[in-house]
Coordinates of C-alpha atoms (C1' of nucleotides) in Angstrom, one line a residue:
Chain N
M1 CA 11.1 20.8 7.3
Q2 CA 11.9 18.6 4.3
A3 CA 10.2 15.3 4.7
S4 CA 10.1 12.3 2.4
S5 CA 6.8 10.9 1.3
S6 CA 7.0 7.8 3.4
H7 CA 7.8 10.0 6.3
I8 CA 4.7 12.1 5.7
A9 CA 2.5 9.0 5.3
D10 CA 3.8 7.6 8.6
R11 CA 3.2 10.8 10.4
V12 CA -0.4 10.8 9.2
V13 CA -0.9 7.2 10.4
E14 CA 0.7 8.0 13.7
A15 CA -1.7 10.9 14.1
I16 CA -4.6 8.7 13.4
L17 CA -3.4 6.1 15.9
A18 CA -3.1 9.0 18.4
R19 CA -6.6 10.1 17.6
R20 CA -5.3 13.5 16.4
I21 CA -6.8 13.0 13.0
A22 CA -10.5 12.2 12.9
P23 CA -12.4 10.1 10.3
G24 CA -13.7 12.2 7.4
M25 CA -11.0 14.8 7.9
R26 CA -9.8 16.5 4.8
L27 CA -6.1 16.4 3.9
G28 CA -5.4 19.2 1.5
E29 CA -2.4 18.8 -0.8
Q30 CA -1.3 22.4 -0.5
Q31 CA -2.0 22.4 3.2
L32 CA 0.3 19.4 3.8
A33 CA 2.8 20.8 1.4
T34 CA 3.1 24.0 3.4
I35 CA 3.3 22.1 6.7
F36 CA 6.1 19.8 5.6
G37 CA 7.9 22.3 3.5
V38 CA 7.8 20.3 0.3
S39 CA 6.0 20.6 -3.0
R40 CA 2.6 19.1 -3.8
T41 CA 4.3 16.4 -5.7
V42 CA 5.8 14.8 -2.6
V43 CA 2.6 15.2 -0.7
R44 CA 0.7 13.5 -3.5
E45 CA 3.0 10.6 -3.3
A46 CA 2.4 10.3 0.4
L47 CA -1.3 10.5 0.0
T48 CA -1.1 7.9 -2.8
R49 CA 0.7 5.6 -0.4
L50 CA -1.9 6.1 2.3
S51 CA -4.8 5.5 -0.1
E52 CA -3.1 2.2 -1.1
R53 CA -2.9 1.3 2.6
G54 CA -6.7 1.9 2.7
V55 CA -6.4 4.7 5.2
I56 CA -7.6 7.6 3.1
T57 CA -9.8 8.0 0.0
V58 CA -9.6 10.5 -2.8
S59 CA -12.6 12.1 -4.2
T60 CA -11.9 13.3 -7.7
R61 CA -11.0 17.0 -7.8
R62 CA -12.5 17.5 -4.4
G63 CA -9.8 16.3 -2.0
W64 CA -8.3 13.5 0.1
Y65 CA -10.3 12.4 3.0
V66 CA -9.6 10.1 5.9
I67 CA -11.9 7.0 5.6
E68 CA -15.1 6.8 7.5
P69 CA -15.7 3.1 7.8
S70 CA -19.3 1.9 7.7
L71 CA -20.5 -0.6 10.2
A72 CA -19.9 -3.4 7.6
D73 CA -16.4 -2.1 7.2
A74 CA -16.0 -2.2 11.0
E75 CA -17.1 -5.7 11.1
Q76 CA -14.7 -6.7 8.4
A77 CA -11.8 -4.9 10.1
F78 CA -12.3 -6.5 13.4
A79 CA -12.7 -9.9 11.7
A80 CA -9.4 -9.4 9.9
R81 CA -7.7 -8.4 13.1
R82 CA -9.0 -11.4 14.9
I83 CA -7.9 -13.7 12.1
V84 CA -4.4 -12.2 11.9
E85 CA -3.7 -11.9 15.6
L86 CA -5.2 -15.2 16.7
G87 CA -3.4 -16.9 13.8
L88 CA -0.2 -15.2 14.9
L89 CA -0.6 -16.4 18.5
R90 CA -1.5 -19.9 17.4
A91 CA 1.5 -20.1 15.0
T92 CA 3.9 -19.0 17.7
Q93 CA 5.9 -21.9 19.1
D94 CA 7.7 -20.3 22.0
V95 CA 8.6 -16.9 23.1
D96 CA 12.0 -16.2 24.5
A97 CA 12.8 -14.1 27.5
A98 CA 13.9 -11.1 25.5
T99 CA 10.6 -10.9 23.7
V100 CA 8.7 -11.0 27.0
T101 CA 10.9 -8.3 28.3
R102 CA 10.3 -6.1 25.3
L103 CA 6.5 -6.6 25.5
R104 CA 6.6 -5.8 29.2
A105 CA 8.5 -2.7 28.5
H106 CA 5.8 -1.7 26.1
I107 CA 3.2 -2.3 28.7
A108 CA 5.2 -0.2 31.1
R109 CA 5.0 2.7 28.7
E110 CA 1.3 2.1 28.4
R111 CA 0.9 2.4 32.1
A112 CA 3.0 5.5 32.2
A113 CA 0.8 7.0 29.6
L114 CA -2.3 6.0 31.5
R115 CA -1.0 8.0 34.5
G116 CA -0.1 10.9 32.3
D117 CA -2.7 13.1 30.6
D118 CA -1.6 12.7 27.0
V119 CA -4.7 11.1 25.6
G120 CA -3.0 10.8 22.1
L121 CA 0.0 8.9 23.4
R122 CA -2.2 6.6 25.4
S123 CA -4.3 5.7 22.4
F124 CA -1.2 5.3 20.2
L125 CA 0.5 2.9 22.6
L126 CA -2.6 0.9 23.2
G127 CA -3.0 0.3 19.5
D128 CA 0.7 -0.1 19.0
F129 CA 0.8 -3.0 21.4
H130 CA -0.7 -5.2 18.8
V131 CA 1.8 -4.1 16.1
C132 CA 4.6 -4.6 18.6
L133 CA 3.4 -8.1 19.3
A134 CA 3.4 -9.0 15.7
E135 CA 6.9 -7.7 15.3
C136 CA 8.1 -9.5 18.4
L137 CA 6.5 -12.7 17.2
G138 CA 8.8 -12.3 14.2
N139 CA 6.6 -11.3 11.3
G140 CA 7.2 -7.8 10.0
L141 CA 4.9 -8.3 7.0
L142 CA 2.0 -8.9 9.3
A143 CA 3.1 -6.1 11.6
D144 CA 2.6 -3.8 8.7
V145 CA -0.8 -5.2 8.0
L146 CA -1.8 -4.9 11.6
R147 CA -0.6 -1.3 11.7
D148 CA -3.1 -0.4 9.0
L149 CA -5.8 -2.5 10.5
T150 CA -5.3 -0.9 13.9
A151 CA -5.4 2.5 12.3
R152 CA -8.7 1.5 10.8
T153 CA -10.2 0.2 14.0
T154 CA -9.0 3.4 15.8
L155 CA -10.9 5.4 13.3
I156 CA -13.9 3.2 13.8
A157 CA -13.7 3.7 17.5
M158 CA -13.6 7.4 17.0
L159 CA -16.6 7.3 14.7
Y160 CA -18.7 5.1 16.8
Q161 CA -17.5 6.4 20.1
S162 CA -16.1 3.3 21.7
T163 CA -16.7 3.0 25.4
H164 CA -14.0 0.6 26.1
D165 CA -11.7 1.9 28.8
A166 CA -8.0 2.4 28.3
A167 CA -7.2 1.0 31.7
D168 CA -9.1 -2.2 30.9
S169 CA -7.2 -2.6 27.6
C170 CA -3.9 -2.2 29.3
A171 CA -4.9 -4.8 31.9
E172 CA -5.9 -7.2 29.2
H173 CA -2.5 -6.7 27.5
V174 CA -0.9 -7.6 30.7
E175 CA -2.8 -10.8 30.9
I176 CA -2.0 -11.7 27.4
V177 CA 1.7 -11.3 27.8
D178 CA 1.6 -13.2 31.1
A179 CA -0.1 -16.1 29.4
L180 CA 2.5 -15.9 26.6
A181 CA 5.3 -15.8 29.1
R182 CA 3.9 -18.9 30.8
G183 CA 3.9 -20.6 27.4
D184 CA 0.1 -21.0 27.5
H185 CA -0.6 -20.0 24.0
E186 CA -4.1 -21.4 24.0
H187 CA -5.0 -19.1 26.9
A188 CA -3.3 -16.2 25.3
S189 CA -5.4 -16.7 22.1
A190 CA -8.5 -16.8 24.1
L191 CA -7.6 -13.7 26.0
M192 CA -6.8 -11.9 22.8
E193 CA -10.1 -12.9 21.2
A194 CA -11.9 -11.6 24.3
H195 CA -9.8 -8.4 24.2
I196 CA -10.7 -7.6 20.6
G197 CA -14.3 -8.6 21.3
H198 CA -14.4 -6.1 24.2
V199 CA -13.1 -3.3 22.0
Q200 CA -15.5 -4.1 19.3
Q201 CA -18.5 -4.4 21.7
G202 CA -17.7 -1.0 23.1
L203 CA -19.1 0.4 19.9
R204 CA -22.0 -1.8 19.4
R205 CA -24.3 0.4 21.4
E206 CA -24.5 3.0 18.8
T207 CA -25.6 0.4 16.3
T208 CA -29.2 0.2 17.4
V209 CA -29.6 3.9 17.9
D210 CA -31.4 5.7 15.1
P211 CA -29.3 8.0 12.9
L212 CA -31.2 11.1 14.2
T213 CA -30.0 10.6 17.7
Q214 CA -26.5 10.1 16.4
L215 CA -26.7 13.4 14.6
R216 CA -28.1 15.1 17.6
D217 CA -25.2 13.8 19.6
A218 CA -22.8 15.0 17.0
L219 CA -24.3 18.4 17.0
A220 CA -24.2 18.7 20.8
P221 CA -22.4 21.7 22.2
V222 CA -18.7 21.2 22.7
G223 CA -18.8 20.6 26.4
A224 CA -17.1 17.5 27.7
S225 CA -16.3 16.5 24.2
S226 CA -13.2 14.2 23.7
A227 CA -12.6 15.8 20.4
P228 CA -8.9 15.8 19.3
P229 CA -7.1 19.2 19.3
N230 CA -7.7 19.9 15.6
P231 CA -7.0 23.2 14.0
S232 CA -10.6 24.0 13.4
P233 CA -14.0 22.3 13.4
R234 CA -14.2 21.5 9.8
R235 CA -17.1 19.8 8.2
R236 CA -17.4 16.2 8.5
G237 CA -16.4 15.0 5.1
P238 CA -17.4 13.8 1.7
R239 CA -20.9 12.8 0.8
H240 CA -19.9 9.3 -0.1
A241 CA -19.1 8.5 3.5
S242 CA -19.6 4.8 3.1
A243 CA -18.1 4.5 -0.3
R244 CA -16.1 1.4 -1.1
P245 CA -12.7 1.3 0.5
P246 CA -9.9 2.5 -1.8
R247 CA -8.2 -0.7 -2.7
S248 CA -11.5 -2.1 -3.9
Q249 CA -10.5 -0.7 -7.3
T250 CA -8.6 -3.9 -7.5
R251 CA -11.1 -5.9 -9.5
P252 CA -12.2 -9.2 -7.9
S253 CA -10.1 -12.0 -9.3
K254 CA -9.9 -11.3 -13.0
E255 CA -7.3 -13.2 -15.0
P256 CA -4.6 -11.3 -16.8
A257 CA -5.2 -10.2 -20.3
Chain D
M1 CA -4.1 3.2 -24.1
Q2 CA -4.8 5.6 -21.3
A3 CA -4.6 3.8 -18.0
S4 CA -5.0 4.9 -14.5
S5 CA -2.3 4.3 -11.9
S6 CA -4.2 1.6 -10.1
H7 CA -4.8 0.0 -13.4
I8 CA -1.2 -0.1 -14.2
A9 CA -0.3 -1.4 -10.7
D10 CA -2.8 -4.1 -11.0
R11 CA -1.5 -5.1 -14.4
V12 CA 1.9 -5.5 -13.0
V13 CA 0.7 -7.6 -10.1
E14 CA -1.2 -9.8 -12.5
A15 CA 1.9 -10.2 -14.6
I16 CA 3.8 -11.3 -11.6
L17 CA 1.1 -13.8 -10.6
A18 CA 1.3 -15.0 -14.2
R19 CA 5.1 -15.3 -14.0
R20 CA 5.5 -12.9 -16.8
I21 CA 7.5 -10.6 -14.7
A22 CA 10.5 -12.1 -13.0
P23 CA 12.1 -11.1 -9.7
G24 CA 14.8 -8.4 -10.1
M25 CA 13.3 -7.2 -13.3
R26 CA 13.6 -3.5 -13.9
L27 CA 10.5 -1.4 -14.5
G28 CA 11.6 1.8 -16.2
E29 CA 9.3 4.8 -15.8
Q30 CA 9.6 6.0 -19.3
Q31 CA 9.3 2.5 -20.6
L32 CA 6.0 1.9 -18.8
A33 CA 4.8 5.4 -19.7
T34 CA 5.3 4.6 -23.4
I35 CA 3.6 1.2 -23.1
F36 CA 0.5 2.6 -21.3
G37 CA 0.4 5.8 -23.2
V38 CA 0.6 8.1 -20.2
S39 CA 3.1 10.5 -18.7
R40 CA 5.8 9.5 -16.2
T41 CA 3.8 11.1 -13.5
V42 CA 1.0 8.5 -13.7
V43 CA 3.5 5.7 -13.9
R44 CA 5.4 7.0 -10.9
E45 CA 2.1 6.9 -9.0
A46 CA 1.6 3.3 -10.0
L47 CA 5.1 2.4 -9.0
T48 CA 4.7 4.2 -5.7
R49 CA 1.6 2.1 -5.0
L50 CA 3.4 -1.1 -5.8
S51 CA 6.3 -0.2 -3.6
E52 CA 3.8 0.4 -0.8
R53 CA 2.4 -3.0 -1.4
G54 CA 5.9 -4.4 -1.0
V55 CA 6.1 -5.8 -4.5
I56 CA 8.8 -3.6 -6.0
T57 CA 11.7 -1.5 -4.6
V58 CA 13.1 1.7 -5.8
S59 CA 16.9 2.2 -5.9
T60 CA 17.6 5.9 -5.8
R61 CA 18.2 7.4 -9.2
R62 CA 18.8 3.9 -10.6
G63 CA 15.4 2.5 -11.2
W64 CA 12.4 0.4 -9.9
Y65 CA 13.0 -3.3 -9.5
V66 CA 10.8 -6.2 -8.7
I67 CA 11.7 -7.5 -5.3
E68 CA 14.0 -10.5 -5.0
P69 CA 13.1 -12.0 -1.7
S70 CA 15.8 -13.6 0.4
L71 CA 15.3 -16.9 2.0
A72 CA 14.5 -15.2 5.2
D73 CA 11.9 -13.1 3.4
A74 CA 10.5 -16.3 1.9
E75 CA 10.2 -17.9 5.3
Q76 CA 8.3 -14.8 6.5
A77 CA 6.0 -14.7 3.5
F78 CA 5.0 -18.3 3.9
A79 CA 4.5 -17.8 7.6
A80 CA 2.3 -14.9 6.9
R81 CA 0.2 -16.8 4.4
R82 CA -0.1 -19.7 6.8
I83 CA -1.3 -17.4 9.5
V84 CA -3.8 -15.5 7.4
E85 CA -5.2 -18.5 5.5
L86 CA -5.5 -20.9 8.4
G87 CA -6.9 -18.1 10.6
L88 CA -9.4 -17.4 7.8
L89 CA -10.5 -21.0 7.6
R90 CA -10.7 -21.4 11.4
A91 CA -12.8 -18.3 11.7
T92 CA -15.3 -19.4 9.1
Q93 CA -18.5 -20.7 10.6
D94 CA -20.2 -22.2 7.6
V95 CA -20.0 -21.9 3.9
D96 CA -23.2 -21.6 1.8
A97 CA -23.9 -23.4 -1.4
A98 CA -23.2 -20.4 -3.5
T99 CA -19.7 -20.0 -2.2
V100 CA -18.9 -23.7 -2.8
T101 CA -20.2 -23.3 -6.4
R102 CA -18.0 -20.3 -6.9
L103 CA -15.0 -22.0 -5.6
R104 CA -15.7 -25.1 -7.7
A105 CA -16.1 -22.8 -10.7
H106 CA -12.6 -21.4 -10.0
I107 CA -11.2 -24.9 -9.8
A108 CA -12.8 -25.8 -13.0
R109 CA -11.0 -22.9 -14.6
E110 CA -7.8 -24.2 -13.0
R111 CA -8.4 -27.6 -14.6
A112 CA -9.0 -26.0 -18.0
A113 CA -5.8 -24.1 -17.7
L114 CA -3.9 -27.2 -16.8
R115 CA -5.2 -28.9 -20.0
G116 CA -4.2 -25.8 -22.0
D117 CA -0.7 -24.6 -22.6
D118 CA -0.9 -21.1 -21.2
V119 CA 1.6 -21.4 -18.3
G120 CA 0.9 -17.9 -17.3
L121 CA -2.8 -18.3 -16.9
R122 CA -2.2 -21.6 -15.0
S123 CA 0.1 -19.9 -12.5
F124 CA -2.2 -17.0 -12.1
L125 CA -5.3 -19.1 -11.4
L126 CA -3.4 -21.4 -9.0
G127 CA -2.4 -18.4 -6.9
D128 CA -5.7 -16.6 -7.4
F129 CA -7.5 -19.5 -5.8
H130 CA -6.3 -18.3 -2.4
V131 CA -7.4 -14.7 -3.1
C132 CA -10.7 -16.0 -4.3
L133 CA -11.1 -18.1 -1.2
A134 CA -10.5 -15.1 1.1
E135 CA -13.0 -13.1 -0.9
C136 CA -15.6 -15.9 -0.7
L137 CA -15.1 -16.2 3.0
G138 CA -16.1 -12.6 3.2
N139 CA -13.1 -10.6 3.9
G140 CA -12.0 -8.2 1.2
L141 CA -9.3 -6.7 3.4
L142 CA -7.6 -10.0 3.8
A143 CA -8.1 -10.8 0.2
D144 CA -6.0 -7.8 -0.7
V145 CA -3.3 -8.8 1.8
L146 CA -3.3 -12.3 0.4
R147 CA -3.0 -11.0 -3.2
D148 CA 0.2 -9.2 -2.3
L149 CA 1.5 -12.2 -0.3
T150 CA 0.7 -14.5 -3.1
A151 CA 2.5 -12.3 -5.6
R152 CA 5.4 -12.5 -3.2
T153 CA 5.5 -16.2 -2.9
T154 CA 5.1 -16.5 -6.7
L155 CA 8.3 -14.4 -7.0
I156 CA 10.0 -16.6 -4.5
A157 CA 8.9 -19.7 -6.4
M158 CA 10.4 -18.2 -9.5
L159 CA 13.6 -17.2 -7.8
Y160 CA 14.2 -20.6 -6.1
Q161 CA 12.7 -22.7 -8.8
S162 CA 9.9 -24.4 -7.1
T163 CA 9.4 -28.0 -8.0
H164 CA 5.8 -28.3 -6.8
D165 CA 3.6 -29.5 -9.6
A166 CA 0.7 -27.5 -10.8
A167 CA -1.6 -30.5 -11.1
D168 CA -0.8 -31.4 -7.5
S169 CA -1.7 -27.9 -6.4
C170 CA -5.0 -28.1 -8.2
A171 CA -5.8 -31.5 -6.7
E172 CA -5.1 -30.0 -3.2
H173 CA -7.4 -27.1 -3.9
V174 CA -10.1 -29.6 -4.8
E175 CA -9.6 -31.4 -1.5
I176 CA -9.8 -28.2 0.5
V177 CA -13.0 -27.1 -1.1
D178 CA -14.5 -30.6 -0.6
A179 CA -13.6 -30.4 3.1
L180 CA -15.2 -27.0 3.3
A181 CA -18.3 -28.2 1.5
R182 CA -18.6 -31.0 4.0
G183 CA -18.3 -28.4 6.8
D184 CA -15.2 -30.1 8.0
H185 CA -13.2 -26.9 8.7
E186 CA -10.7 -28.7 10.8
H187 CA -9.7 -30.9 8.0
A188 CA -9.8 -28.0 5.5
S189 CA -7.3 -26.2 7.7
A190 CA -5.0 -29.2 7.9
L191 CA -5.2 -29.6 4.2
M192 CA -4.4 -26.0 3.6
E193 CA -1.5 -26.1 6.0
A194 CA -0.1 -29.1 4.1
H195 CA -0.7 -27.4 0.8
I196 CA 1.2 -24.4 1.7
G197 CA 3.9 -26.6 3.2
H198 CA 4.2 -28.5 -0.1
V199 CA 4.6 -25.3 -2.1
Q200 CA 7.2 -24.1 0.3
Q201 CA 9.1 -27.4 0.4
G202 CA 9.3 -27.4 -3.3
L203 CA 12.0 -24.8 -3.1
R204 CA 13.8 -26.0 -0.1
R205 CA 16.1 -28.1 -2.2
E206 CA 18.0 -25.1 -3.5
T207 CA 18.7 -24.0 0.0
T208 CA 21.4 -26.6 0.7
V209 CA 23.0 -26.3 -2.8
D210 CA 26.1 -24.1 -2.9
P211 CA 25.8 -20.7 -4.6
L212 CA 28.2 -21.8 -7.4
T213 CA 25.9 -24.5 -8.6
Q214 CA 23.1 -22.0 -8.6
L215 CA 25.0 -19.6 -10.6
R216 CA 26.0 -22.3 -13.1
D217 CA 22.3 -23.2 -13.5
A218 CA 21.5 -19.6 -14.0
L219 CA 24.1 -19.2 -16.7
A220 CA 23.0 -22.4 -18.5
P221 CA 22.2 -22.0 -22.2
V222 CA 18.6 -21.0 -22.8
G223 CA 17.3 -24.4 -23.8
A224 CA 14.2 -25.7 -22.1
S225 CA 14.1 -22.5 -20.0
S226 CA 10.7 -21.6 -18.7
A227 CA 11.6 -17.9 -18.8
P228 CA 8.7 -15.6 -19.4
P229 CA 8.4 -13.8 -22.8
N230 CA 10.4 -10.7 -21.8
P231 CA 11.5 -8.1 -24.3
S232 CA 15.1 -8.9 -23.7
P233 CA 17.4 -10.7 -21.4
R234 CA 18.3 -7.9 -19.1
R235 CA 20.6 -8.1 -16.3
R236 CA 19.4 -9.4 -13.0
G237 CA 18.9 -6.3 -10.9
P238 CA 20.3 -4.1 -8.3
R239 CA 23.2 -5.0 -6.2
H240 CA 21.3 -4.9 -3.0
A241 CA 19.4 -8.0 -4.0
S242 CA 18.4 -8.8 -0.4
A243 CA 17.9 -5.3 0.8
R244 CA 15.2 -4.7 3.3
P245 CA 11.7 -4.7 1.8
P246 CA 10.3 -1.3 1.0
R247 CA 7.9 -0.7 3.8
S248 CA 10.5 -1.3 6.4
Q249 CA 11.1 2.4 6.3
T250 CA 8.3 2.5 8.7
R251 CA 10.2 2.7 11.9
P252 CA 9.5 0.0 14.4
S253 CA 7.0 1.2 16.9
K254 CA 8.0 4.8 17.6
E255 CA 5.5 7.0 19.4
P256 CA 4.3 10.1 17.7
A257 CA 6.1 13.4 18.0
Chain Q
dT1 C1' -40.2 34.2 -1.7
dA2 C1' -38.4 30.3 -3.9
dC3 C1' -36.0 28.2 -7.5
dA4 C1' -32.9 27.8 -11.2
dC5 C1' -28.9 29.3 -13.6
dC6 C1' -24.3 31.1 -14.1
dA7 C1' -19.8 32.7 -13.0
dC8 C1' -16.1 32.5 -9.9
dC9 C1' -12.8 30.2 -6.9
dG10 C1' -10.4 26.5 -5.0
dT11 C1' -8.8 22.1 -5.6
dT12 C1' -6.9 18.2 -7.8
dG13 C1' -5.0 15.7 -12.3
dC14 C1' -1.4 15.5 -15.2
dA15 C1' 2.4 16.8 -18.3
dT16 C1' 6.6 18.8 -18.7
dG17 C1' 11.1 20.8 -17.6
dC18 C1' 15.2 20.9 -15.2
dA19 C1' 18.6 19.3 -11.9
dA20 C1' 21.1 15.7 -9.5
dG21 C1' 23.2 11.2 -9.1
dC22 C1' 24.6 6.7 -10.4
dG23 C1' 26.9 3.5 -13.8
dG24 C1' 29.6 2.7 -17.5
dC25 C1' 33.4 3.6 -20.5
dG26 C1' 37.3 5.5 -22.2
dG27 C1' 41.6 7.5 -21.4
dC28 C1' 45.6 8.1 -18.7
dG29 C1' 49.2 7.1 -15.6
dC30 C1' 52.0 3.7 -13.3
Chain E
dG1 C1' 49.1 -4.9 -18.7
dC2 C1' 46.6 -3.2 -15.0
dG3 C1' 44.2 -0.1 -12.2
dC4 C1' 42.4 4.4 -11.3
dC5 C1' 40.1 8.7 -12.4
dG6 C1' 37.1 11.7 -14.9
dC7 C1' 33.4 12.4 -18.2
dC8 C1' 29.0 11.4 -20.3
dG9 C1' 24.5 9.5 -20.8
dC10 C1' 20.5 7.7 -18.8
dT11 C1' 17.4 7.6 -15.1
dT12 C1' 14.9 9.2 -11.3
dG13 C1' 13.5 13.3 -8.0
dC14 C1' 11.0 17.1 -7.6
dA15 C1' 8.9 21.6 -8.6
dT16 C1' 6.0 24.1 -11.4
dG17 C1' 2.4 25.3 -14.7
dC18 C1' -1.8 24.7 -16.8
dA19 C1' -6.3 22.7 -17.5
dA20 C1' -10.5 20.6 -15.9
dC21 C1' -13.9 20.1 -12.7
dG22 C1' -16.8 20.4 -8.3
dG23 C1' -18.8 23.5 -5.1
dT24 C1' -20.6 27.9 -3.7
dG25 C1' -22.6 32.2 -3.7
dG26 C1' -24.9 35.6 -6.2
dT27 C1' -28.3 37.1 -9.4
dG28 C1' -32.2 37.0 -12.3
dT29 C1' -36.8 35.3 -13.0
dA30 C1' -41.4 33.1 -12.2

DNA sequence: TACACCACCGTTGCATGCAAGCGGCGGCGC
DNA sequence: GCGCCGCCGCTTGCATGCAACGGTGGTGTA
């Protein structure tokens, strides 16, 4: 195997984007060490990286867990995405032909995945579109930010069972790129805002439902469940499900000593 | 001493914001371990965190170095800040009185620092204003992003000797908050864009200057130098000064295996 | 029967040890 | 005198070992 820590971290994020890793899932150090054929040290480094990216949390001497964003967190994540992506589109002056080509190529892959039956790949590509867009529009820094944000919203979608259809998402991507190709950035922004709104609204429905119903749903027999192909049905995660996100350890605006 | 890894990482970022750590500076593991009274393991964790945040780079078996952004990197960092901060302002519906109070309090501290002689605190507060703004406007996620971005632009300013005056910056902050308080978000956005532009333009001048002049400046006798109180005048850093930023190891948009 | 206490097990937190690699420096050959 | 090569020291990379702690199951007692 032999993988570096960044490699392992990226793999985990990919798995989240592909909905193969669910919120609240535990990532044991020894477990990962065995899988990747390295020592716990390297795994710890990877997990540290991920926690810095706000993707996982560590519960002291208990384990590392994929975040389970609260509804407030969800709100914040979508707000952040809106701000970054709309800002990105508005700041874009003009897109050259090569960029449009690249984006269309991405969409073509989305379509292919829609025809196929690999749900993971489908989910990954749908989320990756936004990362790809940021990269194409020339800002790698924001692309990285968006990657983490997208991972976050993917986890949210899994947690609150988004009802937004993959085909719809893809269609909206098409429209956005079309608008960009036309040079109509204003329209592209509007479409993007609507697109993110659709995704977010897909999970609103659960909001008003009482927790008991949610639990009943969660405990329903595994019939038509869209659960990812996980090794085993492990328990849902740490008690402090809605604990503060990792990086909040960064104190709010204190001056240096 | 006894400090956690996040603590150490935050300290380093603070020091950068306060211009006490210069671009290209080396951060030795054993060195930091001694300073903070912990083992290299903890320091390594902190350094890993920082490298994930794009603040430092590691050169294999040579050491950890504070990034030295290229001009292209600078361009990107400012673009990112513009996008995030303008997006943030545009997305803000209304600001309540408490928020305005908090922002004004921050500005008051900036003013106090301007009167004082602590250059580090001054620089820190000036940069922290933007982080504080993001926090006030209700998005902790973006506040974290902005903290790293601000650290980056601070490093850039040190590297390319920004000429933008601290007092001007503070005055611009005042105007921005005033516009926000009035509810004139459009104007606030415009002011913010101008503000970031000013800071960025402060360092444009060096761009057209030939490298030899720059070197001569750098080698000038340490007279009125604004160099931070570093232990010793160490050499400037790794050869690959303009190497790719750390997180670029994240491959561009590959699908999961 | 129910509750509380205790001991065991598994996991992470952290320090340390060892090996590998890069840079610098001195010596040697040309 | 100059350039090249090999050695040495310092630093990081990584594995391992040990200790501390949370959780769980079993047992004893009211």
